[in-house]
Coordinates of C-alpha atoms in Angstrom, one line a residue:
X212 CA -144.8 -0.7 -15.5
X213 CA -142.2 -1.0 -12.7
X214 CA -141.9 -4.2 -10.7
X215 CA -141.4 -2.6 -7.3
X216 CA -141.9 -6.0 -5.5
X217 CA -138.9 -7.3 -7.4
X218 CA -136.8 -4.3 -6.9
X219 CA -137.2 -3.0 -3.4
X220 CA -133.5 -2.2 -2.9
X221 CA -133.5 0.1 -5.9
X222 CA -136.5 2.0 -4.5
X223 CA -134.6 2.5 -1.2
X224 CA -137.0 0.9 1.2
X225 CA -134.3 0.0 3.7
X226 CA -134.3 -3.7 3.1
X227 CA -130.9 -3.7 1.5
X228 CA -129.5 -3.2 -2.0
X229 CA -130.9 -4.9 -5.1
X230 CA -128.4 -6.5 -7.5
X231 CA -129.5 -7.4 -11.0
X232 CA -127.6 -10.0 -13.0
X233 CA -128.5 -10.1 -16.6
X234 CA -127.8 -13.5 -18.0
X235 CA -128.1 -16.9 -16.3
X236 CA -125.7 -19.0 -18.3
X237 CA -122.3 -20.0 -17.1
X238 CA -121.0 -16.4 -16.6
X239 CA -124.2 -15.2 -14.9
X240 CA -124.3 -18.3 -12.7
X241 CA -120.7 -17.8 -11.7
X242 CA -121.3 -14.2 -10.8
X243 CA -124.3 -15.2 -8.7
X244 CA -122.5 -18.0 -6.9
X245 CA -119.5 -15.7 -6.1
X246 CA -121.8 -12.8 -5.0
X247 CA -123.6 -15.1 -2.5
X248 CA -120.3 -16.4 -1.2
X249 CA -119.0 -12.8 -0.7
X250 CA -122.1 -11.5 1.1
X251 CA -120.9 -12.5 4.6
X252 CA -117.8 -10.5 4.1
X253 CA -119.5 -7.4 2.6
X254 CA -119.5 -4.1 4.4
X255 CA -121.7 -1.1 4.2
X256 CA -125.3 -1.4 3.1
X257 CA -126.0 -5.2 2.6
X258 CA -127.6 -6.8 -0.4
X259 CA -131.2 -7.6 0.3
X260 CA -132.3 -9.1 -3.1
X261 CA -130.8 -10.5 -6.2
X262 CA -132.6 -10.5 -9.6
X263 CA -131.4 -12.9 -12.3
X264 CA -132.8 -11.9 -15.7
X265 CA -132.8 -14.4 -18.5
X266 CA -135.5 -15.9 -20.7
X267 CA -134.0 -19.4 -20.3
X268 CA -133.9 -21.4 -17.0
X269 CA -130.7 -20.8 -15.0
X270 CA -127.8 -22.7 -16.4
X271 CA -129.5 -23.6 -19.7
X272 CA -128.1 -20.8 -22.0
X273 CA -127.0 -21.0 -25.6
X274 CA -123.5 -22.2 -24.9
X275 CA -124.4 -25.3 -22.9
X276 CA -128.2 -25.5 -22.8
X277 CA -128.7 -28.0 -25.7
X278 CA -129.4 -31.6 -24.6
X279 CA -128.5 -33.3 -27.9
X280 CA -125.8 -35.9 -26.9
X281 CA -123.7 -35.1 -30.0
X282 CA -123.0 -31.7 -28.8
X283 CA -119.9 -31.9 -26.5
X284 CA -118.0 -29.5 -24.4
X285 CA -114.9 -28.5 -26.3
X286 CA -112.8 -28.4 -23.1
X287 CA -112.0 -31.1 -20.6
X288 CA -114.0 -31.5 -17.4
X289 CA -111.0 -30.3 -15.3
X290 CA -111.2 -26.7 -16.7
X291 CA -114.9 -26.3 -16.5
X292 CA -115.4 -25.3 -12.9
X293 CA -117.5 -22.2 -12.2
X294 CA -115.4 -21.7 -9.1
X295 CA -111.7 -20.9 -9.8
X296 CA -110.8 -21.5 -6.2
X297 CA -112.2 -25.0 -6.5
X298 CA -111.0 -26.2 -9.9
X299 CA -112.2 -29.7 -9.3
X300 CA -115.8 -28.6 -8.6
X301 CA -117.2 -29.7 -12.0
X302 CA -115.5 -33.1 -11.8
X303 CA -116.8 -33.6 -8.2
X304 CA -120.3 -32.7 -9.4
X305 CA -120.0 -35.4 -12.2
X306 CA -118.6 -38.0 -9.8
X307 CA -121.4 -37.5 -7.4
X308 CA -123.8 -38.4 -10.3
X309 CA -122.0 -41.6 -11.2
X310 CA -119.6 -40.3 -13.9
X311 CA -116.4 -42.4 -14.1
X312 CA -114.6 -40.7 -16.9
X313 CA -111.1 -39.2 -16.8
X314 CA -110.7 -35.6 -15.6
X315 CA -109.1 -34.6 -18.9
X316 CA -112.0 -35.8 -21.1
X317 CA -114.9 -33.9 -22.5
X318 CA -118.6 -34.5 -21.6
X319 CA -121.9 -33.5 -23.3
X320 CA -122.8 -29.8 -23.0
X321 CA -126.0 -30.7 -21.2
X322 CA -123.9 -32.0 -18.3
X323 CA -122.4 -28.6 -18.0
X324 CA -125.8 -26.9 -18.1
X325 CA -127.0 -29.3 -15.4
X326 CA -124.0 -28.4 -13.3
X327 CA -124.6 -24.6 -13.7
X328 CA -128.3 -25.1 -12.7
X329 CA -127.3 -27.1 -9.7
X330 CA -124.8 -24.4 -8.5
X331 CA -127.4 -21.7 -9.1
X332 CA -129.9 -23.6 -6.9
X333 CA -127.3 -24.1 -4.2
X334 CA -126.4 -20.4 -4.2
X335 CA -130.1 -19.4 -4.2
X336 CA -130.8 -21.6 -1.2
X337 CA -127.7 -20.2 0.7
X338 CA -128.8 -16.6 -0.1
X339 CA -132.4 -17.2 1.1
X340 CA -131.2 -18.9 4.3
X341 CA -129.3 -15.6 4.9
X342 CA -132.4 -13.5 4.4
X343 CA -131.6 -12.4 0.8
X344 CA -134.5 -12.6 -1.7
X345 CA -133.6 -14.3 -5.0
X346 CA -135.8 -14.1 -8.1
X347 CA -135.3 -15.4 -11.6
X348 CA -137.1 -13.1 -14.1
X349 CA -137.8 -15.1 -17.3
X350 CA -137.5 -12.1 -19.7
X351 CA -134.9 -10.5 -21.9
X352 CA -133.4 -7.2 -20.7
X353 CA -133.4 -4.7 -23.5
X354 CA -131.7 -1.7 -21.9
X355 CA -130.4 -0.2 -18.7
X356 CA -131.7 3.4 -18.0
X357 CA -129.1 5.6 -16.3
X358 CA -130.5 9.1 -15.6
X359 CA -129.0 9.9 -12.2
X360 CA -131.0 7.6 -10.0
X361 CA -130.7 3.8 -9.6
X362 CA -130.3 1.8 -12.8
X363 CA -133.6 0.8 -14.4
X364 CA -133.8 -2.3 -16.5
X365 CA -136.3 -2.3 -19.4
X366 CA -137.6 -5.8 -20.2
X367 CA -139.1 -7.3 -23.3
X368 CA -142.5 -7.7 -21.6
X369 CA -142.8 -4.0 -21.0
X370 CA -141.9 -4.1 -17.4
X371 CA -139.1 -2.3 -15.6
X372 CA -136.8 -3.4 -12.8
X373 CA -135.0 -1.0 -10.5
X374 CA -131.7 -2.1 -9.1
X375 CA -128.7 -0.6 -7.2
X376 CA -126.1 -2.5 -9.2
X377 CA -126.3 -4.3 -12.5
X378 CA -124.0 -7.0 -13.9
X379 CA -124.3 -7.7 -17.6
X380 CA -123.3 -11.4 -18.3
X381 CA -125.5 -12.0 -21.4
X382 CA -123.3 -14.1 -23.7
X383 CA -123.8 -14.2 -27.4
X384 CA -127.1 -14.2 -29.4
X385 CA -126.6 -12.6 -32.8
X386 CA -125.4 -15.0 -35.5
X387 CA -122.7 -13.6 -37.9
X388 CA -123.9 -12.9 -41.4
X389 CA -121.7 -14.9 -43.8
X390 CA -120.3 -13.3 -46.9
X391 CA -122.7 -13.4 -49.9
X392 CA -125.8 -14.3 -47.8
X393 CA -126.9 -10.9 -46.3
X394 CA -129.9 -10.8 -48.6
X395 CA -131.1 -14.3 -47.5
X396 CA -131.0 -14.1 -43.7
X397 CA -134.8 -14.2 -43.4
X398 CA -135.3 -16.9 -46.0
X399 CA -137.3 -20.0 -45.0
X400 CA -134.6 -22.3 -46.3
X401 CA -131.8 -20.5 -44.5
X402 CA -131.1 -21.5 -40.9
X403 CA -129.1 -18.8 -39.1
X404 CA -127.5 -21.1 -36.6
X405 CA -127.2 -24.8 -35.8
X406 CA -128.4 -24.0 -32.2
X407 CA -130.6 -25.0 -30.7
X408 CA -130.4 -28.4 -32.4
X409 CA -134.2 -29.0 -32.1
X410 CA -134.8 -25.8 -34.2
X411 CA -132.4 -27.1 -36.8
X412 CA -134.2 -30.4 -37.0
X413 CA -137.6 -28.7 -37.2
X414 CA -136.4 -26.4 -40.0
X415 CA -135.2 -29.3 -42.2
X416 CA -138.2 -31.5 -41.5
X417 CA -138.3 -35.2 -42.4
X418 CA -136.6 -36.7 -45.4
X419 CA -133.1 -36.6 -46.8
X420 CA -131.9 -33.0 -47.7
X421 CA -128.9 -31.6 -49.4
X422 CA -127.5 -29.1 -47.0
X423 CA -124.8 -26.5 -47.5
X424 CA -123.1 -25.5 -44.2
X425 CA -121.3 -22.2 -44.2
X426 CA -118.2 -22.4 -42.0
X427 CA -115.6 -25.1 -41.1
X428 CA -114.8 -24.5 -37.4
X429 CA -116.6 -25.7 -34.2
X430 CA -120.1 -24.5 -35.0
X431 CA -119.8 -26.0 -38.5
X432 CA -118.5 -29.3 -37.1
X433 CA -121.5 -29.4 -34.8
X434 CA -123.9 -28.7 -37.7
X435 CA -122.3 -31.5 -39.8
X436 CA -122.5 -34.1 -37.0
X437 CA -126.2 -33.3 -36.4
X438 CA -127.1 -33.2 -40.1
X439 CA -125.2 -36.4 -41.1
X440 CA -126.6 -38.3 -38.2
X441 CA -130.1 -37.4 -39.3
X442 CA -129.5 -38.6 -42.9
X443 CA -128.8 -35.4 -44.7
X444 CA -126.1 -35.0 -47.4
X445 CA -123.9 -32.2 -46.1
X446 CA -121.2 -30.0 -47.6
X447 CA -119.0 -27.7 -45.5
X448 CA -117.6 -24.5 -47.2
X449 CA -115.5 -21.7 -45.8
X450 CA -113.1 -19.1 -47.2
X451 CA -110.2 -20.9 -45.5
X452 CA -111.3 -24.4 -46.6
X453 CA -109.5 -25.6 -43.5
X454 CA -110.8 -27.8 -40.6
X455 CA -109.6 -27.3 -37.0
X456 CA -106.7 -29.4 -35.8
X457 CA -107.3 -32.5 -33.7
X458 CA -106.5 -33.2 -30.0
X459 CA -107.6 -35.5 -27.2
X460 CA -108.9 -32.6 -25.1
X461 CA -108.3 -29.0 -24.0
X462 CA -107.2 -29.7 -20.4
X463 CA -105.7 -27.9 -17.5
X464 CA -102.0 -27.0 -17.9
X465 CA -99.8 -29.9 -16.6
X466 CA -97.0 -27.6 -15.5
X467 CA -95.7 -24.0 -15.5
X468 CA -94.3 -22.7 -18.8
X469 CA -91.6 -20.1 -18.4
X470 CA -91.5 -19.4 -22.1
X471 CA -95.1 -18.3 -22.0
X472 CA -94.5 -16.2 -18.9
X473 CA -91.9 -14.3 -21.1
X474 CA -94.8 -13.0 -23.2
X475 CA -95.7 -10.4 -20.5
X476 CA -92.3 -8.7 -21.3
X477 CA -92.8 -8.4 -25.0
X478 CA -93.5 -5.0 -26.7
X479 CA -97.0 -4.9 -28.3
X480 CA -95.6 -2.6 -31.0
X481 CA -92.6 -4.8 -31.9
X482 CA -92.7 -5.4 -35.7
X483 CA -91.4 -8.9 -34.9
X484 CA -94.1 -9.6 -32.3
X485 CA -95.7 -12.5 -34.2
X486 CA -92.3 -14.2 -34.5
X487 CA -91.5 -13.7 -30.8
X488 CA -94.9 -15.0 -29.7
X489 CA -94.5 -18.0 -31.9
X490 CA -91.1 -18.7 -30.4
X491 CA -92.6 -18.6 -26.9
X492 CA -95.2 -21.2 -27.9
X493 CA -92.8 -23.5 -29.7
X494 CA -90.4 -23.4 -26.7
X495 CA -93.3 -24.2 -24.3
X496 CA -94.3 -27.2 -26.5
X497 CA -90.7 -28.5 -26.3
X498 CA -90.9 -28.6 -22.5
X499 CA -93.4 -31.4 -22.9
X500 CA -91.2 -33.7 -25.0
X501 CA -88.6 -34.0 -27.7
X502 CA -91.0 -34.4 -30.6
X503 CA -90.9 -31.2 -32.7
X504 CA -94.2 -29.3 -33.3
X505 CA -94.0 -29.9 -37.0
X506 CA -94.0 -33.6 -36.4
X507 CA -97.2 -33.3 -34.3
X508 CA -99.3 -31.9 -37.1
X509 CA -100.1 -32.7 -40.7
X510 CA -99.2 -30.5 -43.7
X511 CA -101.5 -32.2 -46.1
X512 CA -103.3 -29.7 -48.4
X513 CA -106.5 -31.7 -48.6
X514 CA -108.6 -30.9 -45.5
X515 CA -110.0 -34.5 -45.1
X516 CA -106.6 -36.1 -45.5
X517 CA -105.2 -33.6 -43.0
X518 CA -108.0 -34.4 -40.6
X519 CA -107.2 -38.1 -41.0
X520 CA -103.5 -37.7 -40.4
X521 CA -104.0 -35.5 -37.4
X522 CA -106.6 -37.8 -35.9
X523 CA -104.1 -40.7 -36.2
X524 CA -101.4 -38.6 -34.5
X525 CA -103.7 -37.7 -31.6
X526 CA -104.8 -41.3 -31.2
X527 CA -101.2 -42.4 -31.2
X528 CA -100.5 -40.1 -28.2
X529 CA -97.8 -38.1 -30.0
X530 CA -99.5 -34.7 -30.0
X531 CA -98.0 -32.7 -27.2
X532 CA -99.1 -29.2 -28.2
X533 CA -102.6 -29.5 -26.5
X534 CA -100.8 -29.5 -23.2
X535 CA -99.9 -25.9 -23.7
X536 CA -103.2 -24.7 -25.2
X537 CA -104.9 -23.4 -22.1
X538 CA -101.7 -21.8 -20.9
X539 CA -101.3 -20.1 -24.3
X540 CA -104.9 -18.7 -24.1
X541 CA -104.2 -17.3 -20.6
X542 CA -100.8 -15.9 -21.5
X543 CA -102.2 -14.1 -24.6
X544 CA -105.1 -12.9 -22.5
X545 CA -102.8 -11.4 -19.9
X546 CA -100.5 -9.9 -22.6
X547 CA -103.4 -8.2 -24.5
X548 CA -105.4 -7.1 -21.4
X549 CA -105.8 -3.4 -21.5
X550 CA -104.5 -2.9 -25.1
X551 CA -106.8 -0.8 -27.3
X552 CA -109.4 -2.9 -29.0
X553 CA -108.0 -2.4 -32.4
X554 CA -104.5 -3.5 -31.3
X555 CA -106.0 -6.7 -29.8
X556 CA -107.8 -7.4 -33.0
X557 CA -104.6 -6.9 -35.0
X558 CA -102.7 -9.2 -32.6
X559 CA -105.3 -11.9 -32.9
X560 CA -105.2 -11.7 -36.7
X561 CA -101.5 -12.0 -36.7
X562 CA -101.6 -15.0 -34.4
X563 CA -104.5 -16.7 -36.2
X564 CA -102.3 -19.5 -37.4
X565 CA -102.4 -20.9 -33.9
X566 CA -105.7 -19.5 -32.5
X567 CA -107.7 -20.4 -35.6
X568 CA -106.7 -24.1 -35.9
X569 CA -105.2 -25.2 -32.6
X570 CA -106.9 -23.4 -29.7
X571 CA -110.2 -24.3 -31.3
X572 CA -109.2 -27.8 -32.2
X573 CA -111.5 -30.8 -32.5
X574 CA -111.7 -33.6 -30.0
X575 CA -110.5 -36.8 -31.4
X576 CA -114.0 -38.3 -30.9
X577 CA -115.6 -35.7 -33.2
X578 CA -112.8 -35.9 -35.7
X579 CA -113.4 -39.6 -36.0
X580 CA -117.1 -39.1 -36.5
X581 CA -116.4 -36.6 -39.3
X582 CA -114.1 -39.0 -41.0
X583 CA -116.7 -41.7 -40.9
X584 CA -119.3 -39.4 -42.5
X585 CA -116.7 -38.4 -45.2
X586 CA -116.0 -42.1 -45.9
X587 CA -119.7 -42.9 -46.3
X588 CA -120.3 -40.0 -48.7
X589 CA -122.6 -38.2 -46.3
X590 CA -120.1 -35.3 -45.8
X591 CA -117.7 -33.5 -48.0
X592 CA -115.6 -30.3 -47.7
X593 CA -115.9 -28.0 -50.6
X594 CA -112.6 -26.8 -52.2
X595 CA -113.7 -23.1 -52.3
X596 CA -116.3 -20.7 -51.0
X597 CA -119.3 -19.6 -53.1
X598 CA -118.8 -16.6 -55.4
X599 CA -122.5 -16.4 -56.2
X600 CA -125.7 -17.7 -54.7
X601 CA -129.4 -17.6 -55.7
X602 CA -132.6 -19.3 -54.8
X603 CA -135.0 -20.3 -57.6
X604 CA -137.5 -23.1 -58.3
X605 CA -137.3 -24.4 -54.7
X606 CA -133.5 -24.9 -54.5
X607 CA -130.4 -22.9 -53.8
X608 CA -128.0 -22.6 -56.7
X609 CA -124.4 -22.0 -55.6
X610 CA -121.4 -21.3 -57.8
X611 CA -117.8 -21.5 -56.7
X612 CA -114.7 -20.3 -58.6
X613 CA -113.8 -22.8 -61.3
X614 CA -116.5 -25.3 -60.2
X615 CA -118.5 -25.5 -63.4
X616 CA -122.3 -25.6 -63.3
X617 CA -123.9 -24.4 -60.0
X618 CA -124.5 -26.9 -57.3
X619 CA -127.9 -27.2 -55.8
X620 CA -129.0 -27.5 -52.2
X621 CA -132.3 -27.7 -50.4
X622 CA -131.1 -25.8 -47.3
X623 CA -128.3 -23.5 -46.2
X624 CA -127.2 -23.5 -42.6
X625 CA -125.1 -20.7 -41.3
X626 CA -122.4 -22.0 -38.9
X627 CA -120.0 -19.1 -38.9
X628 CA -120.4 -18.3 -35.2
X629 CA -121.9 -15.4 -33.4
X630 CA -121.2 -11.7 -33.2
X631 CA -119.6 -10.7 -29.9
X632 CA -122.2 -8.9 -27.7
X633 CA -122.2 -5.1 -27.9
X634 CA -123.5 -2.6 -25.4
X635 CA -124.2 0.9 -26.7
X636 CA -125.3 4.3 -25.4
X637 CA -128.5 5.7 -26.8
X638 CA -127.7 8.9 -28.6
X639 CA -129.1 11.0 -25.8
X640 CA -127.0 9.2 -23.2
X641 CA -130.0 8.0 -21.1
X642 CA -129.8 4.3 -21.7
X643 CA -127.4 1.4 -22.3
X644 CA -128.9 -0.6 -25.1
X645 CA -128.5 -4.4 -24.9
X646 CA -130.8 -5.7 -27.6
X647 CA -129.6 -6.1 -31.3
X648 CA -131.6 -3.8 -33.6
X649 CA -132.1 -0.9 -31.2
X650 CA -131.0 2.5 -32.5
X651 CA -127.3 2.7 -31.7
X652 CA -125.5 5.7 -30.3
X653 CA -122.0 5.1 -29.2
X654 CA -120.8 1.6 -28.8
X655 CA -119.0 0.8 -25.5
X656 CA -115.7 -0.1 -27.0
X657 CA -113.4 0.3 -24.0
X658 CA -113.3 -1.0 -20.5
X659 CA -111.0 -0.2 -17.6
X660 CA -109.6 -2.9 -15.4
X661 CA -112.6 -2.5 -13.0
X662 CA -114.9 -3.8 -15.9
X663 CA -117.4 -1.0 -15.2
X664 CA -119.2 0.9 -17.9
X665 CA -118.2 4.6 -18.4
X666 CA -119.8 7.2 -20.7
X667 CA -116.3 8.3 -21.9
X668 CA -112.7 7.7 -21.1
X669 CA -111.9 9.3 -17.8
X670 CA -115.6 9.6 -16.8
X671 CA -116.7 8.2 -13.5
X672 CA -117.9 4.6 -13.6
X673 CA -121.6 3.7 -13.8
X674 CA -123.2 1.2 -11.5
X675 CA -123.0 -1.4 -14.3
X676 CA -120.3 -4.1 -14.7
X677 CA -119.6 -6.4 -17.6
X678 CA -118.6 -10.1 -17.2
X679 CA -117.9 -12.9 -19.6
X680 CA -118.1 -12.5 -23.4
X681 CA -119.0 -8.9 -23.3
X682 CA -115.5 -8.0 -22.0
X683 CA -114.1 -8.8 -25.5
X684 CA -113.6 -5.1 -26.0
X685 CA -110.8 -5.4 -23.4
X686 CA -109.4 -8.9 -23.6
X687 CA -109.2 -11.7 -26.2
X688 CA -110.7 -15.1 -25.4
X689 CA -113.4 -13.5 -23.4
X690 CA -115.4 -16.7 -23.6
X691 CA -112.6 -18.9 -22.1
X692 CA -114.4 -20.3 -19.1
X693 CA -111.4 -20.0 -16.7
X694 CA -111.2 -16.3 -17.7
X695 CA -114.9 -15.9 -17.3
X696 CA -115.0 -17.3 -13.8
X697 CA -112.1 -15.3 -12.6
X698 CA -113.9 -12.1 -13.9
X699 CA -117.1 -13.3 -12.1
X700 CA -115.3 -13.7 -8.8
X701 CA -113.7 -10.3 -9.1
X702 CA -116.9 -8.5 -10.2
X703 CA -119.0 -10.2 -7.5
X704 CA -116.5 -9.2 -4.8
X705 CA -116.7 -5.5 -6.0
X706 CA -120.5 -5.5 -6.1
X707 CA -120.7 -7.1 -2.6
X708 CA -118.2 -4.6 -1.1
X709 CA -119.7 -1.5 -2.7
X710 CA -122.2 -1.1 0.1

């Protein structure tokens, strides 16, 4: 079934091109807003309709679309604009609704979702005043057919949409499968993600539960905060046994950092690359004050003690390194942009000491909450990761190296994060597959600078662009919002000008 009323441009009826944006979260909303802004400057055949395909309401995706007040943005308000040319746009949106916080503080994720929804509605109204039809299609796109004519989107309700140009901005959906738990992913006492929080609460039901949370980074922290608040006794476990560092917020860079600009001149194949990158970061931190980096962090072996010491440092205002964090993300992104995917992965592994703890650091508010739960006995951090796991007689039995008898839990919550999205060609080359579980042909593992899909290196580009997290095959930190919105602006401009 083809929805011809929703896809007139693709069927060539002369009313203008049809653009389909798959995904209505932050990335898709930013693409849509920039596309509408670019339409007055577009040449050639104009855009006559825009289709936004997402089962969730615009703005309310997985990343921000949870209204539990415990779930906070991990970056400050001043880096959360959807419009890179207007970096204060999110702050202005909040101020207009009575918010009086500082620009470098974090707000609940639901506030970001509401902002995305508001900007989506503004762009829709602007487009419709200009005679452009806009429709939100509340379905999931499964594939994009590419057989010589216009792209055809196959939806999960059995319908098809025909479009002239397609932008894939789908974000993440597939939870990672943690080590040792592959056989239990469908188990009734195994929750594959802490999101959405309402589903987590429903899975555990009423009463006090013993819960093992797999992971110790941002998703695991969210899970712990939600579970402890609801009265459950919670244990965090991960192979590293390490919690993120602590900072006041991840805010806009306060100045330029020449040492980070030096990264662009480094050789990716230099055997001393990690040392040289580290030196760039250390020198950048020194530009913010005289306190050495080693005096801004804790070296305690125990994760809870380390959390307490780093929380105290952040609250005392002596942690300077967060001031370079956004600039480091963007310098590393620029440095790795265009490297082969395997080289980028190798680079990120070698630099994990900083990206793993510091770029994903906790806000001091959440750090203090974790410490309170640890002090009350509601939360603990396990010293090691399980070496064996079984479910019997209504409980999980988990053994860790040198831990003695198995520990028992009522539920296991996977909080190890999500697989990066993959787009793959069906084996016969007729479709791009978007949905996990479809038969996979060749995964799209390389993007050129234009962010357009190609069947092979050197092949002509298809009428399909990637934006947001899906560009991880080309750049690191593909979910960094400032990177996402710059991509969105560029892709939207290319689509508008294609004519």
